[in-house]
Structure formats: structure tokens, C-alpha cells
Coordinates of C-alpha atoms and ligand atoms in Angstrom, one line a residue:
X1 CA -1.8 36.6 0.1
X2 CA 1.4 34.8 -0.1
X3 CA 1.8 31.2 2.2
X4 CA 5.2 30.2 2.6
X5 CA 6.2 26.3 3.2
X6 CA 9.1 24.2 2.8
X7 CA 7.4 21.4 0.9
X8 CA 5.0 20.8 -1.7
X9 CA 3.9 17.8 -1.8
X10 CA 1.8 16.4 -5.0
X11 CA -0.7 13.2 -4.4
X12 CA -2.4 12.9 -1.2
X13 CA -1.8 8.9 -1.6
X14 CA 0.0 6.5 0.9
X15 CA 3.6 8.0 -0.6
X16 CA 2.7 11.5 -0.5
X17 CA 0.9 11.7 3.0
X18 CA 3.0 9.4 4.8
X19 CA 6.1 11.5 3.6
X20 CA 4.1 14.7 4.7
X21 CA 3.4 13.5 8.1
X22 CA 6.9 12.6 8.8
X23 CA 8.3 16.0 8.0
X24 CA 5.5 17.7 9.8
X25 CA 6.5 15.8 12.8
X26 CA 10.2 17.5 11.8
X27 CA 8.4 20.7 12.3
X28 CA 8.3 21.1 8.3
X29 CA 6.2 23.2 6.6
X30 CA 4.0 21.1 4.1
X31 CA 1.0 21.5 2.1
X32 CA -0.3 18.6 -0.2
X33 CA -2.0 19.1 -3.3
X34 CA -4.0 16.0 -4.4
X35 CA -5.7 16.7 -7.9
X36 CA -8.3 14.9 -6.8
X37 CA -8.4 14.1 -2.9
X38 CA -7.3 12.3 -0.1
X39 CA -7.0 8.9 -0.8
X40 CA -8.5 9.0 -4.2
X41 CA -5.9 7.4 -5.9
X42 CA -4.8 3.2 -5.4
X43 CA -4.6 4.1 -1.3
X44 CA -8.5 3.8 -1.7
X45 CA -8.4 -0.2 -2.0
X46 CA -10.9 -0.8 0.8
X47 CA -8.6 -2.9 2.4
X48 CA -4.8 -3.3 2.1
X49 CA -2.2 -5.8 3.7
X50 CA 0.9 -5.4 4.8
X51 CA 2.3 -8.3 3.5
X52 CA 6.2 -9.3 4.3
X53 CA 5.7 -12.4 1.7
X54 CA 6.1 -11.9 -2.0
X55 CA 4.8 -13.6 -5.4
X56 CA 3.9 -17.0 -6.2
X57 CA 5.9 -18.6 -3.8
X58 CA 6.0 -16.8 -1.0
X59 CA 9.6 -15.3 -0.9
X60 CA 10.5 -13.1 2.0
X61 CA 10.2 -9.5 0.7
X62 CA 13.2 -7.5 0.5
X63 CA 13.7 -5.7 3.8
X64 CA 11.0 -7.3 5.3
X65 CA 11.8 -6.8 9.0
X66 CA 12.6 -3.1 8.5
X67 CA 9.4 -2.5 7.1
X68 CA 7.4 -4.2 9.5
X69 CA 9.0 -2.3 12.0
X70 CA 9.1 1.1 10.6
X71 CA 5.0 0.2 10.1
X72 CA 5.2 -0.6 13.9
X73 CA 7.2 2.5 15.2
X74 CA 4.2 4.7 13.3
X75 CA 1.6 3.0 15.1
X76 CA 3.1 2.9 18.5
X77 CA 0.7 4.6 21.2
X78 CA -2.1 4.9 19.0
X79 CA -3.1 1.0 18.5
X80 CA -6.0 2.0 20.2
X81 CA -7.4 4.8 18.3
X82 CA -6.6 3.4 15.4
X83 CA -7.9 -0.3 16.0
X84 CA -11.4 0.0 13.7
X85 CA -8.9 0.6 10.6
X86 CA -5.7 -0.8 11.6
X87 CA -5.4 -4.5 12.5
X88 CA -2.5 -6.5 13.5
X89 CA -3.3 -10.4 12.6
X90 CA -2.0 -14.1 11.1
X91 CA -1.4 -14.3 7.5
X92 CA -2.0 -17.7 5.7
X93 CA -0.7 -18.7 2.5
X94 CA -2.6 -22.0 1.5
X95 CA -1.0 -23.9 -1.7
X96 CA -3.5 -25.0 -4.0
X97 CA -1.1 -26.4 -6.4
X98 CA 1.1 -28.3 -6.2
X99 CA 4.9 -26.8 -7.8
X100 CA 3.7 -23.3 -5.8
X101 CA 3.5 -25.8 -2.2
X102 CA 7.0 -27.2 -3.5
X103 CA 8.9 -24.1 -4.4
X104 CA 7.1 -21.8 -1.4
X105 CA 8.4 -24.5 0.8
X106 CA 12.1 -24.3 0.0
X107 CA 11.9 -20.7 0.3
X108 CA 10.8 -20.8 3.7
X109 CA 13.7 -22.9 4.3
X110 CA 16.8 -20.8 2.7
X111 CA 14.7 -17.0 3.8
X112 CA 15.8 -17.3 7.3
X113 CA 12.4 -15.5 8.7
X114 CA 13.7 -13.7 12.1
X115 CA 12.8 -15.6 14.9
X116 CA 10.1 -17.9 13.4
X117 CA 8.3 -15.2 12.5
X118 CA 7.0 -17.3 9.4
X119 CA 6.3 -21.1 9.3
X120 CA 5.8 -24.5 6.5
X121 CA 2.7 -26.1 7.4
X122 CA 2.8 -29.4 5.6
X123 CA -0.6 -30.4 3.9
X124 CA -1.4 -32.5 6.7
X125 CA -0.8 -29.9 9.2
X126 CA -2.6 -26.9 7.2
X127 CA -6.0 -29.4 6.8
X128 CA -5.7 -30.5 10.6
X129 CA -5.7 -26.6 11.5
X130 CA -7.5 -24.7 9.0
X131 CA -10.8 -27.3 8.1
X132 CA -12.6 -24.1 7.1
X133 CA -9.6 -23.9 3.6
X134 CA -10.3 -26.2 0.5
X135 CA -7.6 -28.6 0.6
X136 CA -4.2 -27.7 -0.2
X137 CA -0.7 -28.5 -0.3
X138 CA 0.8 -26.8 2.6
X139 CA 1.2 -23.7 3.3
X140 CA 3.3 -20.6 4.9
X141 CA 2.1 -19.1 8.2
X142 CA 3.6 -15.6 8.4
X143 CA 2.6 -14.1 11.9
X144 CA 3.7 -10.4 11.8
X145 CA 1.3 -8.7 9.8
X146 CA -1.4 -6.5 9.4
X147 CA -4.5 -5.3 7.1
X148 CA -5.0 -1.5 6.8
X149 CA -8.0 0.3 6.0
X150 CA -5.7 2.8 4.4
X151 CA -8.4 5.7 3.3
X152 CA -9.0 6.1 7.1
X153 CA -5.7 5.1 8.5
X154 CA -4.3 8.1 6.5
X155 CA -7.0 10.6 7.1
X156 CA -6.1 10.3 10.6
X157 CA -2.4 10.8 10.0
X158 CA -3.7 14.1 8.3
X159 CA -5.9 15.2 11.0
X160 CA -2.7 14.9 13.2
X161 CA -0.4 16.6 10.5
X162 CA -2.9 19.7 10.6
X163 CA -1.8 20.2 14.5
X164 CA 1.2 21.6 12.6
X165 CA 1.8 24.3 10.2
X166 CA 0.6 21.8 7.3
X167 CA -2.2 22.0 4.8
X168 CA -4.2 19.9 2.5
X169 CA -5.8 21.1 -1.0
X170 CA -7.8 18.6 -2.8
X171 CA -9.9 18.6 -5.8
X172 CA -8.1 22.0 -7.4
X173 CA -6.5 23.1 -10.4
X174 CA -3.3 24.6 -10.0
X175 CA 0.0 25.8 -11.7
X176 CA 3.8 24.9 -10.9
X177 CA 5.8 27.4 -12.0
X178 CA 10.1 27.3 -10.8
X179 CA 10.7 30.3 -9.8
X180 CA 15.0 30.7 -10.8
X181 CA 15.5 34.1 -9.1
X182 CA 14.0 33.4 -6.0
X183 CA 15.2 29.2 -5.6
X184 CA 11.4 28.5 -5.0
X185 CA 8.2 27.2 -6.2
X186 CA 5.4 29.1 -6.9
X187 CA 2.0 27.5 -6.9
X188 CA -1.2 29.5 -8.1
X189 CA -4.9 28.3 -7.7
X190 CA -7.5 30.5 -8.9
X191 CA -7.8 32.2 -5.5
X192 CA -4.3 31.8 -3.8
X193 CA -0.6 31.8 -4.2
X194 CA 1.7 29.6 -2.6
X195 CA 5.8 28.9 -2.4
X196 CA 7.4 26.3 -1.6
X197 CA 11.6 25.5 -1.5
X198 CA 11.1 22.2 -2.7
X199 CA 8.9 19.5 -4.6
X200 CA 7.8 16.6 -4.3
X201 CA 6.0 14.0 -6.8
X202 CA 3.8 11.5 -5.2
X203 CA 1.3 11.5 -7.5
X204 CA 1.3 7.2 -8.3
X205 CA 1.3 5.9 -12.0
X206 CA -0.2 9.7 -13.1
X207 CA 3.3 11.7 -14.4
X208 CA 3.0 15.2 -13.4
X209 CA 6.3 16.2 -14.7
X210 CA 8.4 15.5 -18.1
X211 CA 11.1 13.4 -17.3
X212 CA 10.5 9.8 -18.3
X213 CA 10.8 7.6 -15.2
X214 CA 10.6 3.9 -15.9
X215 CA 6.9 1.7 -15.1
X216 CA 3.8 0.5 -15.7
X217 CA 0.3 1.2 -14.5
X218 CA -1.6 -2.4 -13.3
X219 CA -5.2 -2.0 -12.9
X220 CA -6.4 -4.1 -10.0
X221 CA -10.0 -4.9 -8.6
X222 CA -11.2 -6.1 -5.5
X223 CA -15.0 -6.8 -4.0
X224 CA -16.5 -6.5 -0.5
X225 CA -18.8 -8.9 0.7
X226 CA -21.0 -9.3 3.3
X227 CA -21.6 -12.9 4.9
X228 CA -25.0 -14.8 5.1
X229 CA -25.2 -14.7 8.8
X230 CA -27.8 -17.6 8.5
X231 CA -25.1 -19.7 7.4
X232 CA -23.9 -23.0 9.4
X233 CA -20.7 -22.1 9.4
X234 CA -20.5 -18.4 9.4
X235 CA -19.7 -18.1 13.2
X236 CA -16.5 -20.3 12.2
X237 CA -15.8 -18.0 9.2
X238 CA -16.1 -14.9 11.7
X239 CA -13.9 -16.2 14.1
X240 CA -11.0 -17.9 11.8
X241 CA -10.8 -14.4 10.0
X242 CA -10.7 -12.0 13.0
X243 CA -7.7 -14.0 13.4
X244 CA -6.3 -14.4 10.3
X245 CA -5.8 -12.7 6.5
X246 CA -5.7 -15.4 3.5
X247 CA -3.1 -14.6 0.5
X248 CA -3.2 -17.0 -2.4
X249 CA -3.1 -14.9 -5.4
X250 CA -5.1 -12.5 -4.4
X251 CA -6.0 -11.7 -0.5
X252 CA -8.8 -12.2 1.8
X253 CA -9.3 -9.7 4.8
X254 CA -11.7 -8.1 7.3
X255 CA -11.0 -5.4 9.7
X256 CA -15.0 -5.7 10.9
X257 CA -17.0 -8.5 10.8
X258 CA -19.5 -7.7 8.5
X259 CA -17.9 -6.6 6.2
X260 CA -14.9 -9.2 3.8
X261 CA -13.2 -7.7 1.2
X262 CA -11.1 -10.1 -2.0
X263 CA -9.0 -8.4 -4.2
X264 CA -6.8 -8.5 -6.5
X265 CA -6.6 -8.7 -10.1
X266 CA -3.4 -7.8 -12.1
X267 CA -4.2 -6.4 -15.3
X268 CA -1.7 -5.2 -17.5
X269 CA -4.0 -4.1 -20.4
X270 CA -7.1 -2.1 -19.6
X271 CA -9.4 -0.1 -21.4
X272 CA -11.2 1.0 -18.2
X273 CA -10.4 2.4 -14.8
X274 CA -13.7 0.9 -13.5
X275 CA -14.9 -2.2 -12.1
X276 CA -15.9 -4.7 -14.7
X277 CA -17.8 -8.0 -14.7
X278 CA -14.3 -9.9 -15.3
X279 CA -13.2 -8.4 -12.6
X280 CA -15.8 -9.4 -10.4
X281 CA -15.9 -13.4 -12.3
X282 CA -12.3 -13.4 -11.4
X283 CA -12.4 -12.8 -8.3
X284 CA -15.4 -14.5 -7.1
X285 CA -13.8 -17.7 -8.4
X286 CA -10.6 -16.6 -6.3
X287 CA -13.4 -16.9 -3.2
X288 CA -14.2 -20.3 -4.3
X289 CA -10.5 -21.3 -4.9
X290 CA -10.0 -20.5 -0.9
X291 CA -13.3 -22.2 0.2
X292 CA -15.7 -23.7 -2.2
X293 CA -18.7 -22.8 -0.1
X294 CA -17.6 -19.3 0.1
X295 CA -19.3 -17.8 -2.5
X296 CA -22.9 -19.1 -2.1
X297 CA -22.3 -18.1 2.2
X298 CA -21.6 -14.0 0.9
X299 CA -23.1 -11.4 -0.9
X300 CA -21.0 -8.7 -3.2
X301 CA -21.8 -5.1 -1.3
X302 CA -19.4 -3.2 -3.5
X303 CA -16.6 -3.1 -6.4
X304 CA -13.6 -1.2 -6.8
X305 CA -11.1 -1.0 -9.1
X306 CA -7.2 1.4 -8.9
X307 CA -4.6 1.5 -10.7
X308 CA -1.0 1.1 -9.2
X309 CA 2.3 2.2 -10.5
X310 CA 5.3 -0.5 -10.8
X311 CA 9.0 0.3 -11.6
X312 CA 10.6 -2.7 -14.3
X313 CA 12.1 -4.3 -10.4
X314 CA 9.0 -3.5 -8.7
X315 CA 11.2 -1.5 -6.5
X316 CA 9.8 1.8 -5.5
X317 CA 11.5 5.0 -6.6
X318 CA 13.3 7.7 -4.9
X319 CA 15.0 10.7 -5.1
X320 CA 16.1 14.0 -6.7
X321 CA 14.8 14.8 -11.0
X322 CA 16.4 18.1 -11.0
X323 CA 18.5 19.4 -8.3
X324 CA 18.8 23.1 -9.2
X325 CA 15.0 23.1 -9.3
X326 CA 14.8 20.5 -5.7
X327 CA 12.7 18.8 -7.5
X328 CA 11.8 14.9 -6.4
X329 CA 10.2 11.8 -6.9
X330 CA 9.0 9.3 -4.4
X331 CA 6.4 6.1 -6.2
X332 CA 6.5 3.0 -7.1
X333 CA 4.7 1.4 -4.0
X334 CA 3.2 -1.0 -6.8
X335 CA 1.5 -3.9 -5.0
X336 CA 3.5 -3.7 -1.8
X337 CA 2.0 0.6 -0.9
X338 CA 1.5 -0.1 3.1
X339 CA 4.6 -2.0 3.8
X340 CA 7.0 0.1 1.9
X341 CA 5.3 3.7 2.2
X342 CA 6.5 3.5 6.0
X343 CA 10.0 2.0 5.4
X344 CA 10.8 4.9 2.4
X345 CA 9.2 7.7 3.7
X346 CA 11.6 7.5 6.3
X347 CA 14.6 7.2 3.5
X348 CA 12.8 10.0 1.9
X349 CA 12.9 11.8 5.0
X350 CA 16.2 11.6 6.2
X351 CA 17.1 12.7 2.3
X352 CA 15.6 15.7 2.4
X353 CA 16.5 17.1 6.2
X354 CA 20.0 15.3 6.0
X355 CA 21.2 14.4 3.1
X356 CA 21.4 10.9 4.1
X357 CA 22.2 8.8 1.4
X358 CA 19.2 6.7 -0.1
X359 CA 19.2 2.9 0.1
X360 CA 20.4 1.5 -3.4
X361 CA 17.8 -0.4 -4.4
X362 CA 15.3 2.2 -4.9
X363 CA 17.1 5.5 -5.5
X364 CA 16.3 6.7 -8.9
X365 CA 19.5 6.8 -9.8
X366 CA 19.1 2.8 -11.0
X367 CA 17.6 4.1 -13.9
X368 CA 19.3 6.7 -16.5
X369 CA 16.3 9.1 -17.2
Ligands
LIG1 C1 -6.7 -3.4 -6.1 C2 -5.5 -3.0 -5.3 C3 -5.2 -3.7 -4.2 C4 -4.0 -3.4 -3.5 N1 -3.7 -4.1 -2.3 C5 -2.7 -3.8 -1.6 C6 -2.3 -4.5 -0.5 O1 -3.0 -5.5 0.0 N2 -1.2 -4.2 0.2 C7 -0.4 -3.1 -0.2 O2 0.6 -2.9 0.5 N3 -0.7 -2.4 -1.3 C8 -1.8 -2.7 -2.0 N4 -2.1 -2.1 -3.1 C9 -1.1 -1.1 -3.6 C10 -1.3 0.3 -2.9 O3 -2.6 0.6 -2.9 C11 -0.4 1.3 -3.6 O4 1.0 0.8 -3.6 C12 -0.4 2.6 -3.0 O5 -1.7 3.0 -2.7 C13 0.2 3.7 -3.9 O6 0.2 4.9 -3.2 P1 0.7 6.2 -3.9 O7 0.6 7.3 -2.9 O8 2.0 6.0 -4.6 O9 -0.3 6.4 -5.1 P2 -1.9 6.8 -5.1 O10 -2.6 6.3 -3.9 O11 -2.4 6.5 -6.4 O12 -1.8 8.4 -4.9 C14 -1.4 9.3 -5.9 C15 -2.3 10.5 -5.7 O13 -1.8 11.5 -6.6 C16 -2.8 12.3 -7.1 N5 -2.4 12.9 -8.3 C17 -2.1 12.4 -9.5 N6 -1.7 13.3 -10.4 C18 -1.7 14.5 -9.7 C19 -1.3 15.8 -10.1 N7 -0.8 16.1 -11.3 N8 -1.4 16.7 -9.1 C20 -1.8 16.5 -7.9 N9 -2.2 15.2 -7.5 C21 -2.1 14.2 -8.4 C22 -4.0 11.3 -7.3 O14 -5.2 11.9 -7.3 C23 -3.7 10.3 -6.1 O15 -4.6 10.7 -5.0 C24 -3.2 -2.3 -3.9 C25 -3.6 -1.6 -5.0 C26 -4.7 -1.9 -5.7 C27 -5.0 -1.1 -6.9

């Protein structure tokens, strides 16, 4: 038997499901093949942050505001449903050196965060407020943001897509094949046929089509830890991070209690898609670089390691690879998947239904191919 849908989407990651959900909610037709599974890919990181600050020092990511809203729009009315994997809270950026306090400090002051949604704590002020922090050199406050538990987070998007005529296969082989005469896809499992008028590649740094689109695959790591509860100052530690996320290079977050996770590492070469003891070195000593008493207060439950997929501007990218065939792209998230999945699947959206123009910066058209 036949099934008919608009789309096809490949990679059941944060790109390809949040793009799926908005064009269900359009009353699209969509089924999402995911080689793998749902959230298999980088959208697996146990914990995610949306994170409007950027880099070493802190600059204000590009369209910042817009992403935290379009991130805010999607969770309207469900805060409560989704509040054991979705988390609104304070982001600090302690300085632990002293050129990163001086040049995160100047950016605060020419960014021009909206209404004072982001604030310079001077040394003083950051060791008056934050005791629990090794000492630092100041730091940026950032008060509109939030950690994700994005495996769950998008499962339930899913399990509200499937209310419409969408569907999900995971974990198949399958062939693409254009289909000229009929101006559609054909996709064949070894038990079904489906069509499809357009496609869509979300599938993060794996290619699943020839055209050489610019970017590099980072392997990153993080750990979850679970505290000592017998520890003096583990109610302290409970209560500061219910509160508050710590970024300073690499993240610290909890949407539960019991359960912290650290991440990341950056690595550019890898032999290995798996956790490593390097991995787990590095980032115990980012623990330590945060609080020195943190690592002797936790245990390491778990390791994980994915691989995200960066553009040379670290830009996501957008848009059409072969028009006669509608076939398109839509990756790039790179380190920044939560904040910018929301914010371009929208773009995406509005491409496909309306032929809206996409914003500049991440069309694909940036790059010859
Ligand atoms: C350690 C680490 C920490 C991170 N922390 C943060 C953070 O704090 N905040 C943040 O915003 N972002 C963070 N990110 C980045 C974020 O996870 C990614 O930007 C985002 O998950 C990318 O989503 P994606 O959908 O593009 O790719 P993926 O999630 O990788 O999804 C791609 C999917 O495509 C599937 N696929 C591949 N090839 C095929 C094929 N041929 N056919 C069908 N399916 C296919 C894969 O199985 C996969 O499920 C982190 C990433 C890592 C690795």
C-alpha cells in the first residue's frame, strides 16, 4: 500500500522534529525517518541550554531575543506538562581568568541586552553573591534562559505531532528514489512504500545526499553526576542550582536534583564516537574549575559523548539543494541546537508553505556548493 504525505523528513533530531511539528500544526502531512531513532543523534546530550551568550567572552548571540522568544511561543500553555524536562532558570558566567573577565565585560557594555536581561557582576559582587563559585573575576548574569532535557522534550512534541496525519519510522533501512514523472519522492522500506512532494535533510553532521555543503563534525562529551547527599554543603549546592545553570567553558545544569550533568568538550579530531577517559579527565577538572570541592561532593552516574555538525560561521544552514527535485537542507545547529532549532524551524517553515524569503545569515545560498 501506497501512503501519501507532503514531507519527508530525514533525522528525528532537534532540526528535523522541531520542523515536523511545526508543519504538522499547518495541517502538513509529515513522516520522519531517523536511521537510527528519535533523539539518537547530538539532541541526546542529557542536558542542553539554551544559551543567548556566546564564546569565550560572553557576546550576545546573534538574534538572541528572537530565539528566546520563538523557544517561549513553543512552550506557551504547556510549562506545566513539560516542567520535569524543561526548565526556565539564571545563567551565570563566572570569569576565572582574567583577559576573559576583561573582554566579557566590555561586551556586556556595547551588546545592549534588552531590558537588562543580562548583567556585569564585578568580582566583588559575584564572590558577595555566589560563595558556593571558586573565585573569579566577575562575571555575566544572563536571566532569560533555560536547560532542556531535549530527548524528552522532543518525544513529547512527537506524541503531539502523532494527533495529526504524521508518522515516525526509526531504526529502518530505506531507499530515496526522485521520482521525475510524477514531481515526488518515493521512499521504499522492506515492507512499505511511501511518497512524499518534498524532502528534507535534517540528518546533523551525517550527509545523506551528494552535494558538498560546507562543516565540520565536533565530538563533545559530557558526565552526569549525582551529589553526596552527606555532604555539608550539598543543601546549598541543591538550592543555588535549582536556581541557576553555570557556563564557563563548558556548562553545569540540573533539571532534578539528583541528578547534575557537565559537559562539554570540543574535539575537532576523534577517533571515536564514544566516551573516553579524556573526556571524562577534562571535564571533571571543568567541575573543579567551577568549585574546587565539587568533585570529591559527586559521583559520575553516566558518560556520553555526540557529535555536532558546524558550518565554517557556525551559522546554521538552510534552504533549497535542488529545486526541480524540492529537495532541502536544514543543519548546522552546532553548539547552539535548542536556541536556534526553534528560531529556524520557523524560517524553514514559512519557506516551505510561503515562500518567505530566508533570513541571510543562514540560507545556504552563503555558500557556492
Ligand atoms: C556534548 C554536546 C553538548 C551540547 N550541548 C548543547 C547545549 O547546551 N545547548 C544547545 O543548544 N545545544 C547543545 N548541543 C548541540 C545540540 O545537541 C545540536 O545542535 C543538536 O542536537 C543538533 O540537532 P540536529 O537535529 O541537527 O542533529 P541530530 O540530533 O544529530 O539529529 C540528526 C539525526 O539524523 C539521523 N540520521 C543521520 N543520517 C541519516 C540518514 N541517512 N537517514 C535518516 N536519518 C539519519 C541521526 O540518526 C540523528 O538522529 C550539544 C551537543 C553536544 C554533542
Amino acid at each position: 500500500m501506497k501512503k501519501q504525505y507532503d514531507f519527508f523528513i530525514l533525522g528525528a533530531g532537534l532540526a528535523g522534529i522541531l520542523l515536523a511539528y511545526r508543519l504538522a500544526l499547518s495541517n502538513k502531512k509529515v513522516i520522519i525517518i531517523d536511521a537510527k531513532g528519535v533523539a539518537e543523534g547530538a539532541s541526546s546530550t542529557p542536558l542542553a541550554l539554551a544559551n543567548p551568550a556566546t564564546g569565550r567572552f560572553a557576546k550576545k548571540s546573534y538574534k538572541s531575543k528572537e530565539a528566546l522568544d520563538s523557544i517561549a511561543l513553543i512552550l506557551e500553555g504547556k510549562e506545566h506538562i513539560l516542567s520535569s524536562f524543561v526548565k526556565k532558570k539564571k545563567l551565570i558566567r563566572p570569569c576565572f581568568d582574567i583577559e576573559i573577565a576583561e573582554k566579557t565585560s566590555k561586551n556586556v557594555e556595547v551588546d545592549n541586552w534588552e531590558n537588562g536581561s543580562a548583567e556585569w557582576l564585578t568580582k566583588e559582587e559575584i564572590t558577595h553573591r555566589f560563595p558556593l563559585i571558586n573565585e573569579s573575576f566577575g562575571g555575566l548574569i544572563v536571566h532569560n534562559s533555560y536547560v532542556f532535557n531535549p530527548a524528552a522534550y522532543l518525544k513529547y512534541l512527537l506524541s503531539e505531532m502523532r494527533k495529526y496525519d504524521c508518522d515516525v519510522l526509526e531504526g529502518i533501512n530505506y531507499q530515496t528514489t526522485f521520482e521525475k514523472d510524477k514531481q515526488s519522492w518515493r521512499i521504499e522500506t522492506e515492507t512499505d512504500i511511501y511518497t512524499a512532494g518534498q524532502l528534507i535533510h535534517c540528518t546533523g553532521h551525517e550527509m545523506a545526499h551528494k552535494k558538498n555543503v560546507p562543516g565540520v563534525a565536533i565530538k563533545g562529551q559530557t558526565i552526569s553526576v549525582s551529589l553526596n547527599k552527606k555532604h555539608s554543603k550539598s543543601k546549598e549546592w541543591t538550592a543555588f542550582l535549582s536556581e541557576y545553570s553555570i557556563s564557563a567553558q563548558g556548562y553545569l545544569c540540573t533539571l532534578d536534583q539528583n541528578e547534575w550533568v557537565m559537559g562539554s568538550t570540543y574535539e575537532h579530531r576523534f577517533n571515536t564516537t564514544d566516551p573516553d577517559e579524556s573526556g571524562l579527565k577534562y571535564l571533571t577538572n571543568k567541575l573543579k574549575r567551577i568549585s574546587d570541592e565539587l568533585p570529591n561532593m559527586v559521583h559520575v552516574n553516566n558518560q556520553w559523548a555526540g557529535v555536532r555538525y558546524s558550518s565554517p560561521d557556525r551559522k546554521p544552514i538552510i534552504g533549497t539543494i535542488d529545486t526541480e527535485k524540492k529537495e532541502h537542507i536544514f543543519r548546522g545547529l552546532a553548539s547552539k541546537g535548542i536556541l536556534y532549532a526553534h528560531l529556524y524551524s520557523k524560517s524553514m517553515h514559512d519557506y516551505l508553505l510561503y515562500d518567505h524569503a530566508l533570513p541571510k545569515e543562514v540560507t545556504i545560498d552563503r555558500y557556492p556548493l
